PDB file of N, CA and C in Angstrom:
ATOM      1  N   UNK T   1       3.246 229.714 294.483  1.00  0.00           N
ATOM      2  CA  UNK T   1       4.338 229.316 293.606  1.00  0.00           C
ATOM      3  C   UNK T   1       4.116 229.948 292.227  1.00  0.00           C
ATOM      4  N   UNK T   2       5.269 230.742 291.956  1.00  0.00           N
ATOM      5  CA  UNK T   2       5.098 230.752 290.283  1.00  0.00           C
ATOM      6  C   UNK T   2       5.130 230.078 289.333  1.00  0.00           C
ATOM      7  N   UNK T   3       4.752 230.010 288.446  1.00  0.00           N
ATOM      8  CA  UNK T   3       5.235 229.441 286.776  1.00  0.00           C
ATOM      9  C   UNK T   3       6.811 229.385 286.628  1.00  0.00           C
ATOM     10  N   UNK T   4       6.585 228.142 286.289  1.00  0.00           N
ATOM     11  CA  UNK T   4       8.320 228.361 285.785  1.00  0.00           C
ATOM     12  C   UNK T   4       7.982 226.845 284.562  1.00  0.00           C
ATOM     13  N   UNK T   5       8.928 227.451 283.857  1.00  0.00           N
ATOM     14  CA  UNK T   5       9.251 226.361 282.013  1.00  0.00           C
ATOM     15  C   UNK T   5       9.680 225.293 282.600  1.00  0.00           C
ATOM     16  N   UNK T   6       9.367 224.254 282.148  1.00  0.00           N
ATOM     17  CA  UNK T   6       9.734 222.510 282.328  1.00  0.00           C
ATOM     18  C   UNK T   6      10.048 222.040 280.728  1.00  0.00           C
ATOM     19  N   UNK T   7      10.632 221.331 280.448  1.00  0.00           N
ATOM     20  CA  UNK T   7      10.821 220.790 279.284  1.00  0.00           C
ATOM     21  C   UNK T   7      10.263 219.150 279.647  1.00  0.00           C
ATOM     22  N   UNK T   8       9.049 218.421 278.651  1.00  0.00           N
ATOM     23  CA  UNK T   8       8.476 217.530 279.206  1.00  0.00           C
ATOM     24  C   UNK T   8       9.855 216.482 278.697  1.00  0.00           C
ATOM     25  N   UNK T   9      10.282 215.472 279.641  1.00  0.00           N
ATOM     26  CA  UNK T   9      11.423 214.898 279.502  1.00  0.00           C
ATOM     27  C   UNK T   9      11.032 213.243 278.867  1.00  0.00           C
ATOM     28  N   UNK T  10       9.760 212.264 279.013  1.00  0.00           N
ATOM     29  CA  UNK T  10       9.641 211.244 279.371  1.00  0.00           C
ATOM     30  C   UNK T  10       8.164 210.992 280.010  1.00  0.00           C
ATOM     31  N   UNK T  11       7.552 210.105 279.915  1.00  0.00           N
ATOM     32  CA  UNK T  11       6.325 209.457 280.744  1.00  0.00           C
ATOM     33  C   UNK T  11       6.717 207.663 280.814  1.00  0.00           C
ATOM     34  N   UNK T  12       6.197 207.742 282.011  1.00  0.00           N
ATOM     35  CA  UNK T  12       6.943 206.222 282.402  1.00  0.00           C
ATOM     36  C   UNK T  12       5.286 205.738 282.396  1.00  0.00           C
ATOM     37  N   UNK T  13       5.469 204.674 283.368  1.00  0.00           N
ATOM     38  CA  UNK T  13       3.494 203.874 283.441  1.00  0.00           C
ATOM     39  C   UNK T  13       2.821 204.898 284.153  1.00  0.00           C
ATOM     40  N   UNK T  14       3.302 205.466 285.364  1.00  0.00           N
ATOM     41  CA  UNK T  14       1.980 206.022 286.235  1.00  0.00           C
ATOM     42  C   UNK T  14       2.319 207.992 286.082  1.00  0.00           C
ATOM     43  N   UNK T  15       3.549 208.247 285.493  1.00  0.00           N
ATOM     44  CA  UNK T  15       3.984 209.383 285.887  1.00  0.00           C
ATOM     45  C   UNK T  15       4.593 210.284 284.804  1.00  0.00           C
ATOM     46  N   UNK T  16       4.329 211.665 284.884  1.00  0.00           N
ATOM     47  CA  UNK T  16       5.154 211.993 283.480  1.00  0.00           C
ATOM     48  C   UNK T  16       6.436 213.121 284.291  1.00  0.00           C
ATOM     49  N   UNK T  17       7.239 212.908 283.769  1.00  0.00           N
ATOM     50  CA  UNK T  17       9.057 213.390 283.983  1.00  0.00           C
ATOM     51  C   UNK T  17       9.529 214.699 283.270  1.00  0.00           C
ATOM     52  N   UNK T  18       9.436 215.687 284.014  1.00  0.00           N
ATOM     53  CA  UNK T  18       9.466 217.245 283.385  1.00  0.00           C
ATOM     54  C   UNK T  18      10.645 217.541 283.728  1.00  0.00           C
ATOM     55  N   UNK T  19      11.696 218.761 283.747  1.00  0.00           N
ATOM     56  CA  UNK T  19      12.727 219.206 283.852  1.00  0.00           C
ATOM     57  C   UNK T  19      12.856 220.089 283.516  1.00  0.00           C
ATOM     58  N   UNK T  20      13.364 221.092 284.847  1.00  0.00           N
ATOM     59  CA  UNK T  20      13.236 223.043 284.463  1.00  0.00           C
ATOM     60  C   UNK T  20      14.019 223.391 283.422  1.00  0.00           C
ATOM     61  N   UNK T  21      13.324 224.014 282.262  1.00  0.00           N
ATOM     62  CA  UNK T  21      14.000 224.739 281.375  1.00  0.00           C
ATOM     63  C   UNK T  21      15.482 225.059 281.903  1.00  0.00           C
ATOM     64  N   UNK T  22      15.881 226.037 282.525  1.00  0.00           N
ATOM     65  CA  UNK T  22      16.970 226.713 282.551  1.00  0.00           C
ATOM     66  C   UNK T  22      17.755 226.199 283.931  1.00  0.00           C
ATOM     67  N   UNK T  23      17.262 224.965 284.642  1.00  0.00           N
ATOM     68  CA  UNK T  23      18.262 224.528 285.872  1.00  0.00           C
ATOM     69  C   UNK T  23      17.567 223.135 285.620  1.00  0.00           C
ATOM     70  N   UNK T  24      18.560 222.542 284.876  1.00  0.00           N
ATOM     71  CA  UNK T  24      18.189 220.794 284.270  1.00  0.00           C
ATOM     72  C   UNK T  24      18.291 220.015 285.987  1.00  0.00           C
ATOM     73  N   UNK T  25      19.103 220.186 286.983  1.00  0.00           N
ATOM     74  CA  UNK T  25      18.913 219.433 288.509  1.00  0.00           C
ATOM     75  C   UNK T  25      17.431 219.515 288.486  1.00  0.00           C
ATOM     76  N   UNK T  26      16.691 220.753 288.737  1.00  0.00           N
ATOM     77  CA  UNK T  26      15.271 220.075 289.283  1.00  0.00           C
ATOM     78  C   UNK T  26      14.276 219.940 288.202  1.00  0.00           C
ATOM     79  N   UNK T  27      13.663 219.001 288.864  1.00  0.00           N
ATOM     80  CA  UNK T  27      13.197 217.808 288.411  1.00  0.00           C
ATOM     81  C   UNK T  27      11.023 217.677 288.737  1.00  0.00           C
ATOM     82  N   UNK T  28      10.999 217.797 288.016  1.00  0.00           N
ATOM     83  CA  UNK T  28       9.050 217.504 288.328  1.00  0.00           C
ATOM     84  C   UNK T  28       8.444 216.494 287.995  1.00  0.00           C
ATOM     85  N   UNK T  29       8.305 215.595 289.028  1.00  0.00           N
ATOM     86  CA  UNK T  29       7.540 214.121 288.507  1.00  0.00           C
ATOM     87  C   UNK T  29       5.647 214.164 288.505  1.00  0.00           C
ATOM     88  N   UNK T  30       4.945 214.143 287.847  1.00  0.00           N
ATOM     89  CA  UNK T  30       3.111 214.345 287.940  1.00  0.00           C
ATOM     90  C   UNK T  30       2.640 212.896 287.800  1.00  0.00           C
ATOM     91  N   UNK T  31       1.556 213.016 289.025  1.00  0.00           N
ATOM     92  CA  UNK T  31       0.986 211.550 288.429  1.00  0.00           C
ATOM     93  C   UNK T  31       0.613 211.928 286.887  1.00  0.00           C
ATOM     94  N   UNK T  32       0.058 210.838 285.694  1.00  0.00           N
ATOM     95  CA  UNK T  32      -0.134 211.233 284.481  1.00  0.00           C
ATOM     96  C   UNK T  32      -1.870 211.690 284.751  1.00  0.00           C
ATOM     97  N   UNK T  33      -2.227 210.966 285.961  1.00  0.00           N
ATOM     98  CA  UNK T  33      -4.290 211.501 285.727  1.00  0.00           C
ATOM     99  C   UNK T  33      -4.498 213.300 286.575  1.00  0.00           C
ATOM    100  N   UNK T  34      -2.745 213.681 286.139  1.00  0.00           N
ATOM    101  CA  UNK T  34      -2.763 215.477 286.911  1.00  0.00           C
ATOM    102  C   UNK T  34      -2.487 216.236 285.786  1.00  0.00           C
ATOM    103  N   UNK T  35      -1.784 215.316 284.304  1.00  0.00           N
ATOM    104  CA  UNK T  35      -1.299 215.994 283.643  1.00  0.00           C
ATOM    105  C   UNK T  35      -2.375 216.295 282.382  1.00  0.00           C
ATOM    106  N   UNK T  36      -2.960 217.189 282.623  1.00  0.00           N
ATOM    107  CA  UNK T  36      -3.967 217.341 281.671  1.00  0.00           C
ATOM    108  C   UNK T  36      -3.765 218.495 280.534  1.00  0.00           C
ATOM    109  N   UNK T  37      -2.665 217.977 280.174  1.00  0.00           N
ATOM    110  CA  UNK T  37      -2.280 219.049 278.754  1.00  0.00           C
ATOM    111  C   UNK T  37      -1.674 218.159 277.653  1.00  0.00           C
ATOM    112  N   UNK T  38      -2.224 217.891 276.429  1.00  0.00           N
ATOM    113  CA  UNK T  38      -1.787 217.220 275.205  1.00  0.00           C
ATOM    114  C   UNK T  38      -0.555 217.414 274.458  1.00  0.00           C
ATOM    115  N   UNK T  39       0.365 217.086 275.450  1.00  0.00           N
ATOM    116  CA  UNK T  39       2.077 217.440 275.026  1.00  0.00           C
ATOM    117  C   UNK T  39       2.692 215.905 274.410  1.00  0.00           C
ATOM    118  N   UNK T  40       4.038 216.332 273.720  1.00  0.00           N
ATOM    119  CA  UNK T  40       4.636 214.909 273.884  1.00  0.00           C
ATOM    120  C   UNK T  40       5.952 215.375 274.574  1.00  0.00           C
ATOM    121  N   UNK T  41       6.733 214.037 274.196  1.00  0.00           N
ATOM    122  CA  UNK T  41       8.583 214.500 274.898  1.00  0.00           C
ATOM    123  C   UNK T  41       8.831 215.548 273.849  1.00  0.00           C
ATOM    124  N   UNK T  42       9.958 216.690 274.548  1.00  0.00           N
ATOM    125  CA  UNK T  42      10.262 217.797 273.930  1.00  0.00           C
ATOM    126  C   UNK T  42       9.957 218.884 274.370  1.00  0.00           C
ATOM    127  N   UNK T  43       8.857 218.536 274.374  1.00  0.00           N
ATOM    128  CA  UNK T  43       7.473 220.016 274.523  1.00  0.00           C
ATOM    129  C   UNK T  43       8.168 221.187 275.061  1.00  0.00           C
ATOM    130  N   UNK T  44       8.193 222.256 275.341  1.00  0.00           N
ATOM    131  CA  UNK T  44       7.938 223.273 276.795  1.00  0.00           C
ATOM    132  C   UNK T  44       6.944 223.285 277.166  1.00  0.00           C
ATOM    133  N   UNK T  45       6.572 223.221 278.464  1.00  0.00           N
ATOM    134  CA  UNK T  45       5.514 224.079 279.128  1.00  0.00           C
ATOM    135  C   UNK T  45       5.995 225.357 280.186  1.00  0.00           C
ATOM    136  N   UNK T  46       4.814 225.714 280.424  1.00  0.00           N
ATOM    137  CA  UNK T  46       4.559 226.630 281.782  1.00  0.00           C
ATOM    138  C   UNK T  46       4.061 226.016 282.431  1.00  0.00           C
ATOM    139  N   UNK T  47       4.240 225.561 283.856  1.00  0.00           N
ATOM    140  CA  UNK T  47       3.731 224.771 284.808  1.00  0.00           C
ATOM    141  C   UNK T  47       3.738 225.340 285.855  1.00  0.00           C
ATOM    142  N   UNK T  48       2.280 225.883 286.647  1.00  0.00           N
ATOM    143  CA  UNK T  48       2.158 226.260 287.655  1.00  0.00           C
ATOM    144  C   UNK T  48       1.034 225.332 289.418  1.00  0.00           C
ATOM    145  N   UNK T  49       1.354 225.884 290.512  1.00  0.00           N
ATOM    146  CA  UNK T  49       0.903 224.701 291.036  1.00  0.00           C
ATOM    147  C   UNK T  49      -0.484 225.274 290.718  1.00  0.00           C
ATOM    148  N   UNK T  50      -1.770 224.667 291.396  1.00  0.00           N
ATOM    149  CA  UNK T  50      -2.974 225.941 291.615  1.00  0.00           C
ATOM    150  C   UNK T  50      -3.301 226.083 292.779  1.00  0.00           C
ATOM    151  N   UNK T  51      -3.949 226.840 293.244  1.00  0.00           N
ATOM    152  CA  UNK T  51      -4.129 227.680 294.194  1.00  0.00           C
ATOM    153  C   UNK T  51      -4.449 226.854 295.568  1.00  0.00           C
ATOM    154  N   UNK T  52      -5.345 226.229 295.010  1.00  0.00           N
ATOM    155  CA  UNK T  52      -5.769 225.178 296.091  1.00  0.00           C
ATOM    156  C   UNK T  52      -5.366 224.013 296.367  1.00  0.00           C
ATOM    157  N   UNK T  53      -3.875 224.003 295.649  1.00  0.00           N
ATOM    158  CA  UNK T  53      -2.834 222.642 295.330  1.00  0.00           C
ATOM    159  C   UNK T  53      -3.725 221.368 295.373  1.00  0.00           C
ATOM    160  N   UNK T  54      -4.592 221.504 294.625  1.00  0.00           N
ATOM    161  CA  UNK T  54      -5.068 220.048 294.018  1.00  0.00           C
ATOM    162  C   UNK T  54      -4.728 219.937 292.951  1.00  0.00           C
ATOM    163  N   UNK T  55      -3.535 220.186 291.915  1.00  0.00           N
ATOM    164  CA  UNK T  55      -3.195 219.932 290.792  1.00  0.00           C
ATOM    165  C   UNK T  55      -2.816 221.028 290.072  1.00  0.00           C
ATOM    166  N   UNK T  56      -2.364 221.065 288.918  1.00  0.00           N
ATOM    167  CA  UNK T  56      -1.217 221.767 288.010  1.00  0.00           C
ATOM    168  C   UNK T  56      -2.162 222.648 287.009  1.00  0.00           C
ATOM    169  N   UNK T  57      -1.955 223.917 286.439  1.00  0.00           N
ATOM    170  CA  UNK T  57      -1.937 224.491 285.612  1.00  0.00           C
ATOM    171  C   UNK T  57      -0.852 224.121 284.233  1.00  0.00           C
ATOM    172  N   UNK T  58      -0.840 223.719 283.435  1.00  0.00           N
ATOM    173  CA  UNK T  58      -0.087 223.673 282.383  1.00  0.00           C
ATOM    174  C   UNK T  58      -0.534 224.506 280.902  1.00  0.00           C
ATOM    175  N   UNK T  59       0.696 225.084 280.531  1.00  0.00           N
ATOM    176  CA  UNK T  59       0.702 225.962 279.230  1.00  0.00           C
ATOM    177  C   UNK T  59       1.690 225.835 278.363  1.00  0.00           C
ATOM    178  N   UNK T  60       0.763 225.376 277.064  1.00  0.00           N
ATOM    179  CA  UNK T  60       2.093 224.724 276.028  1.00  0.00           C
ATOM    180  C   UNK T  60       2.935 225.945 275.723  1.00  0.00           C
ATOM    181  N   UNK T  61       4.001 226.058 275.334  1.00  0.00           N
ATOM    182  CA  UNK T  61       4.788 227.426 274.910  1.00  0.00           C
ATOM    183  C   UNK T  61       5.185 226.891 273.637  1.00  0.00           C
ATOM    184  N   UNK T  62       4.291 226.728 272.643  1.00  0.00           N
ATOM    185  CA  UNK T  62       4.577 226.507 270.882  1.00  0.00           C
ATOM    186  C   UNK T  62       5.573 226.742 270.590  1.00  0.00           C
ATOM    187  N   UNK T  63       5.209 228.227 270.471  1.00  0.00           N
ATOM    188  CA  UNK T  63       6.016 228.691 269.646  1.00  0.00           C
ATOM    189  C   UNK T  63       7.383 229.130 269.746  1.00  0.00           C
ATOM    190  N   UNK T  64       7.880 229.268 271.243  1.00  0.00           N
ATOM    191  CA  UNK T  64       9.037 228.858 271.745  1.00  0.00           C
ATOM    192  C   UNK T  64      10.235 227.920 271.449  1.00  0.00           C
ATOM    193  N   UNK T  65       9.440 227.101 271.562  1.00  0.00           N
ATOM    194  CA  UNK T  65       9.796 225.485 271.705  1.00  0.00           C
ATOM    195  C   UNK T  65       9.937 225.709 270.161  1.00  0.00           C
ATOM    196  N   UNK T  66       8.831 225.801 269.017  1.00  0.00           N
ATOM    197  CA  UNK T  66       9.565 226.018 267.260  1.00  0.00           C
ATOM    198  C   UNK T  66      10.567 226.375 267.659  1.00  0.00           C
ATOM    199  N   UNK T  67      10.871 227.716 267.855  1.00  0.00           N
ATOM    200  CA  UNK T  67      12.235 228.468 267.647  1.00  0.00           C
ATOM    201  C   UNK T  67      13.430 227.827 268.317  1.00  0.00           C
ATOM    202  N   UNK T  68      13.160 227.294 269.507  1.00  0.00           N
ATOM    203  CA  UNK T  68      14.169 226.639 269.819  1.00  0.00           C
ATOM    204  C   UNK T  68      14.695 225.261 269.596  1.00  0.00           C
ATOM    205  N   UNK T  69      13.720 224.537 268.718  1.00  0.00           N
ATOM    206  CA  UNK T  69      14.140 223.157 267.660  1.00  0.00           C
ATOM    207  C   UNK T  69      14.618 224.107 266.593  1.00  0.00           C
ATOM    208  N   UNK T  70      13.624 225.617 265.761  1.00  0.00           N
ATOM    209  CA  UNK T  70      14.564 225.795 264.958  1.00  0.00           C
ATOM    210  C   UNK T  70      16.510 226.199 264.525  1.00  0.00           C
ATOM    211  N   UNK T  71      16.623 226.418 266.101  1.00  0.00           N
ATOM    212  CA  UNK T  71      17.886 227.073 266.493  1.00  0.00           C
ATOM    213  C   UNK T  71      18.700 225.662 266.245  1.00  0.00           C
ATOM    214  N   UNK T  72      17.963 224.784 266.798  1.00  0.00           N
ATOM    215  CA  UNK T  72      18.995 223.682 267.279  1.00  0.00           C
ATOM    216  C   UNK T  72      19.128 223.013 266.065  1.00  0.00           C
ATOM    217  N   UNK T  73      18.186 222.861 264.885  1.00  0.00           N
ATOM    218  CA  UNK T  73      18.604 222.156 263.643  1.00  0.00           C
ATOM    219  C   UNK T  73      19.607 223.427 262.799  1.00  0.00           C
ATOM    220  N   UNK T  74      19.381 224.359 263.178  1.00  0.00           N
ATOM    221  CA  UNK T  74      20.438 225.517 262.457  1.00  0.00           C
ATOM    222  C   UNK T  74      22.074 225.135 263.341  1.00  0.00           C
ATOM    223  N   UNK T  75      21.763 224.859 263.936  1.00  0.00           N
ATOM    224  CA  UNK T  75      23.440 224.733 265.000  1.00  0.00           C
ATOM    225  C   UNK T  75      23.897 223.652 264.003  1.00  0.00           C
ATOM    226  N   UNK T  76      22.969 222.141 264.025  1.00  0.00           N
ATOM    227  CA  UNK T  76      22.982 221.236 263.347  1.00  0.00           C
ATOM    228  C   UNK T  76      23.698 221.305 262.341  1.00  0.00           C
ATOM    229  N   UNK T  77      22.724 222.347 261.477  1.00  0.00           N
ATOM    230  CA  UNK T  77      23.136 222.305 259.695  1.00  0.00           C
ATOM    231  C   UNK T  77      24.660 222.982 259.486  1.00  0.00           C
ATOM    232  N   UNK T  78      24.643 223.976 260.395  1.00  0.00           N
ATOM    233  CA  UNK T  78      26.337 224.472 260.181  1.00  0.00           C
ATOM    234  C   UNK T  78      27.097 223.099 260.588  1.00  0.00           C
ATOM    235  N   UNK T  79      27.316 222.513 261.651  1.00  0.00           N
ATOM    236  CA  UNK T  79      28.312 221.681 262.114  1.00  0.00           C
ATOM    237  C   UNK T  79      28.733 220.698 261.114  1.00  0.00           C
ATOM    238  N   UNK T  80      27.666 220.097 259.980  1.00  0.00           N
ATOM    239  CA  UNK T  80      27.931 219.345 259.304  1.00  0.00           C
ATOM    240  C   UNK T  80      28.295 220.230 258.178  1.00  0.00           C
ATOM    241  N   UNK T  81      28.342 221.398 258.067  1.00  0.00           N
ATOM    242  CA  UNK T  81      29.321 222.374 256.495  1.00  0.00           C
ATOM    243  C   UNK T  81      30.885 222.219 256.821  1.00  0.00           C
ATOM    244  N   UNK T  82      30.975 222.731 258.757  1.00  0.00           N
ATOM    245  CA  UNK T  82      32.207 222.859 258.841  1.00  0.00           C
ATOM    246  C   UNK T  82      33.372 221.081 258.520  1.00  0.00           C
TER     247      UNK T  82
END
């Protein structure tokens, strides 16, 4: 399986709630003792399975994720000029 972007959506009690970047239908639920990357809601990652499917690769995408809060408070700041 490849990598593909999740946007971390939510963590409930046992599980944390991801959602593919660019096709919001699917959906990635992790137990939370698989998710071993220091994200909050918002985040992007890269989420891949590993090899020996005992658990997840995860990769924060920073600086992405800046640019794309910065886009979205710029959409923001115009809507309230017009």
């Amino acid at each position: 399986m490849s990598a593909k972007r999740y946007i971390l959506h939510h963590f409930d009690d046992f599980f944390v709630v991801l959602f593919e970047k660019d096709n919001k239908a699917n959906k990635l639920v992790i137990l939370k003792d698989k998710f071993t990357v220091d994200a909050k809601e918002g985040d992007l990652l890269e989420v891949e399975v590993n090899q020996d499917k005992s658990g997840y690769n995860f990769k924060m995408l920073e600086e992405e994720a800046d640019n794309t809060k910065q886009r979205l408070l710029d959409l923001i700041e115009n809507m309230k000029k017009s």
